[in-house]
């Protein structure tokens, strides 16, 4: 979930910067602060589960395809090891070139698969994150929270200020 980490990191940096800029008076005792566990929201909300399911399905498909290609490479390598001594120099060169080409194709396929997964994650997760922002803003406004901070950037927070379950519940309602 590199996207979640990146998003949380950006939000965290902005929030920490905002906290530094806000004077001590603005953080008076009556200021309400909440935390949210983004991993929990994404892993337990219906929209997050759906997005993760789509990504997992693609991961499984790509892994199977790559595993088949890897098995082909292993079979080629074993053939070279077993029969190589009996081959002429021209056959050895031909087989070696074919093996190298297959290795390069495999590496390119792995790179393209990773790019494809990154794009799919963005397509599936970003709309959920956008909706999470909207839900958090509404909950913050309704409950009077001045600040909502990702839980992973807080050294300590009681469960009483964690609104993750509320966000999951509201997110499930709005994303039906």
Coordinates of C-alpha atoms in Angstrom, one line a residue:
X1 CA 0.0 0.0 0.0
X2 CA 2.6 2.5 -1.1
X3 CA -0.2 4.9 -2.1
X4 CA -1.7 4.8 1.4
X5 CA 1.7 5.4 2.9
X6 CA 2.4 8.3 0.5
X7 CA -1.0 9.9 1.0
X8 CA -0.7 9.5 4.8
X9 CA 2.9 10.9 4.7
X10 CA 1.8 14.0 2.7
X11 CA -1.2 14.5 5.0
X12 CA 1.0 14.0 8.0
X13 CA 3.6 16.5 6.9
X14 CA 0.9 19.1 6.2
X15 CA -0.8 18.5 9.5
X16 CA 2.5 18.6 11.5
X17 CA 3.4 21.8 9.7
X18 CA 0.0 23.3 10.5
X19 CA 0.4 22.3 14.1
X20 CA 3.7 24.1 14.3
X21 CA 2.3 27.2 12.7
X22 CA -0.7 27.3 15.0
X23 CA 0.0 29.2 18.1
X24 CA -0.5 27.7 21.6
X25 CA -3.7 29.7 22.1
X26 CA -5.3 28.1 19.1
X27 CA -4.8 24.7 20.7
X28 CA -6.7 25.6 23.8
X29 CA -8.2 22.9 26.0
X30 CA -11.5 23.0 24.2
X31 CA -10.0 22.2 20.8
X32 CA -11.1 18.7 19.8
X33 CA -8.7 16.4 18.0
X34 CA -9.3 13.0 16.5
X35 CA -7.2 10.3 14.9
X36 CA -7.9 7.9 12.1
X37 CA -6.2 4.7 11.2
X38 CA -6.2 4.7 7.4
X39 CA -5.1 1.1 7.1
X40 CA -8.1 0.0 9.2
X41 CA -10.4 2.2 7.2
X42 CA -9.2 0.7 3.9
X43 CA -9.1 -2.9 5.1
X44 CA -12.5 -2.9 6.8
X45 CA -14.6 -0.7 4.7
X46 CA -16.7 -2.2 1.9
X47 CA -15.1 0.1 -0.7
X48 CA -11.6 -0.6 0.6
X49 CA -12.2 -4.3 0.6
X50 CA -13.5 -4.2 -2.9
X51 CA -10.6 -2.1 -4.2
X52 CA -8.1 -4.4 -2.4
X53 CA -9.9 -7.5 -3.8
X54 CA -9.6 -6.2 -7.4
X55 CA -5.9 -5.4 -6.9
X56 CA -5.3 -8.8 -5.3
X57 CA -7.0 -10.6 -8.1
X58 CA -4.7 -8.8 -10.6
X59 CA -1.6 -9.6 -8.5
X60 CA -2.5 -13.3 -8.4
X61 CA -3.1 -13.3 -12.2
X62 CA 0.2 -11.5 -12.9
X63 CA 2.1 -13.8 -10.5
X64 CA 0.8 -16.9 -12.2
X65 CA 1.9 -15.6 -15.6
X66 CA 5.3 -14.6 -14.3
X67 CA 5.7 -18.0 -12.6
X68 CA 5.0 -19.8 -15.9
X69 CA 7.6 -17.6 -17.6
X70 CA 10.1 -18.3 -14.8
X71 CA 9.5 -22.0 -15.1
X72 CA 10.2 -21.8 -18.9
X73 CA 13.5 -20.0 -18.1
X74 CA 14.4 -22.7 -15.6
X75 CA 13.6 -25.4 -18.2
X76 CA 15.8 -23.7 -20.8
X77 CA 18.7 -23.4 -18.3
X78 CA 18.5 -27.1 -17.4
X79 CA 18.4 -28.0 -21.1
X80 CA 21.6 -26.0 -21.7
X81 CA 23.3 -27.6 -18.7
X82 CA 22.3 -31.1 -19.7
X83 CA 22.8 -30.9 -23.5
X84 CA 25.3 -28.1 -23.8
X85 CA 28.4 -30.3 -23.9
X86 CA 27.0 -32.2 -26.9
X87 CA 26.1 -29.0 -28.9
X88 CA 28.2 -27.4 -31.5
X89 CA 29.5 -23.9 -30.9
X90 CA 26.9 -22.4 -33.2
X91 CA 24.1 -24.2 -31.4
X92 CA 25.5 -23.1 -28.0
X93 CA 25.6 -19.5 -29.2
X94 CA 22.0 -19.7 -30.6
X95 CA 20.7 -21.3 -27.4
X96 CA 22.6 -18.8 -25.2
X97 CA 21.2 -15.9 -27.3
X98 CA 17.7 -17.3 -27.0
X99 CA 18.1 -17.7 -23.3
X100 CA 19.4 -14.1 -22.8
X101 CA 16.5 -12.8 -24.9
X102 CA 14.0 -14.7 -22.8
X103 CA 15.6 -13.4 -19.6
X104 CA 15.4 -9.8 -20.9
X105 CA 11.7 -10.3 -22.0
X106 CA 11.0 -11.7 -18.5
X107 CA 12.5 -8.7 -16.8
X108 CA 10.6 -6.4 -19.0
X109 CA 7.4 -8.2 -18.3
X110 CA 8.0 -8.0 -14.6
X111 CA 8.6 -4.2 -14.9
X112 CA 5.4 -3.7 -16.9
X113 CA 3.5 -5.9 -14.5
X114 CA 4.6 -3.7 -11.6
X115 CA 3.7 -0.5 -13.5
X116 CA 0.3 -2.0 -14.3
X117 CA -0.3 -2.9 -10.6
X118 CA 0.7 0.6 -9.5
X119 CA -1.8 2.2 -12.0
X120 CA -4.5 -0.2 -10.9
X121 CA -3.9 0.6 -7.2
X122 CA -4.2 4.3 -8.0
X123 CA -7.4 3.7 -10.0
X124 CA -9.0 1.7 -7.3
X125 CA -7.6 3.3 -4.1
X126 CA -7.6 7.0 -5.0
X127 CA -11.4 7.3 -5.3
X128 CA -11.8 5.6 -1.9
X129 CA -9.2 8.0 -0.4
X130 CA -11.0 11.0 -1.9
X131 CA -14.3 9.8 -0.4
X132 CA -12.6 9.1 3.0
X133 CA -11.5 12.8 3.0
X134 CA -15.1 13.9 2.4
X135 CA -16.4 11.6 5.1
X136 CA -13.7 12.7 7.6
X137 CA -14.5 16.4 6.8
X138 CA -18.2 15.8 7.4
X139 CA -17.6 13.9 10.7
X140 CA -15.2 16.6 11.9
X141 CA -17.7 19.3 11.1
X142 CA -20.6 17.4 12.8
X143 CA -18.6 16.4 15.9
X144 CA -16.6 19.7 16.2
X145 CA -13.1 18.3 15.6
X146 CA -10.7 21.0 14.7
X147 CA -8.0 18.5 13.7
X148 CA -8.1 14.9 12.4
X149 CA -4.6 13.3 12.3
X150 CA -3.5 10.0 10.9
X151 CA -2.9 7.6 13.8
X152 CA 0.5 6.6 12.5
X153 CA 1.9 10.1 13.1
X154 CA 0.7 10.4 16.7
X155 CA 2.9 9.1 19.5
X156 CA 0.0 8.4 21.7
X157 CA -3.8 8.7 21.4
X158 CA -6.5 7.1 23.4
X159 CA -9.1 5.0 21.7
X160 CA -11.7 7.6 22.6
X161 CA -10.3 10.0 20.0
X162 CA -10.0 7.4 17.2
X163 CA -12.8 7.9 14.7
X164 CA -11.8 5.1 12.3
X165 CA -14.8 2.9 13.0
X166 CA -17.1 5.9 12.5
X167 CA -15.4 6.7 9.2
X168 CA -15.8 3.1 8.1
X169 CA -19.4 3.1 8.9
X170 CA -20.1 6.4 7.1
X171 CA -17.9 5.5 4.2
X172 CA -19.9 2.2 3.7
X173 CA -23.1 4.3 3.7
X174 CA -22.0 6.8 1.1
X175 CA -20.3 4.3 -1.2
X176 CA -23.1 1.8 -1.5

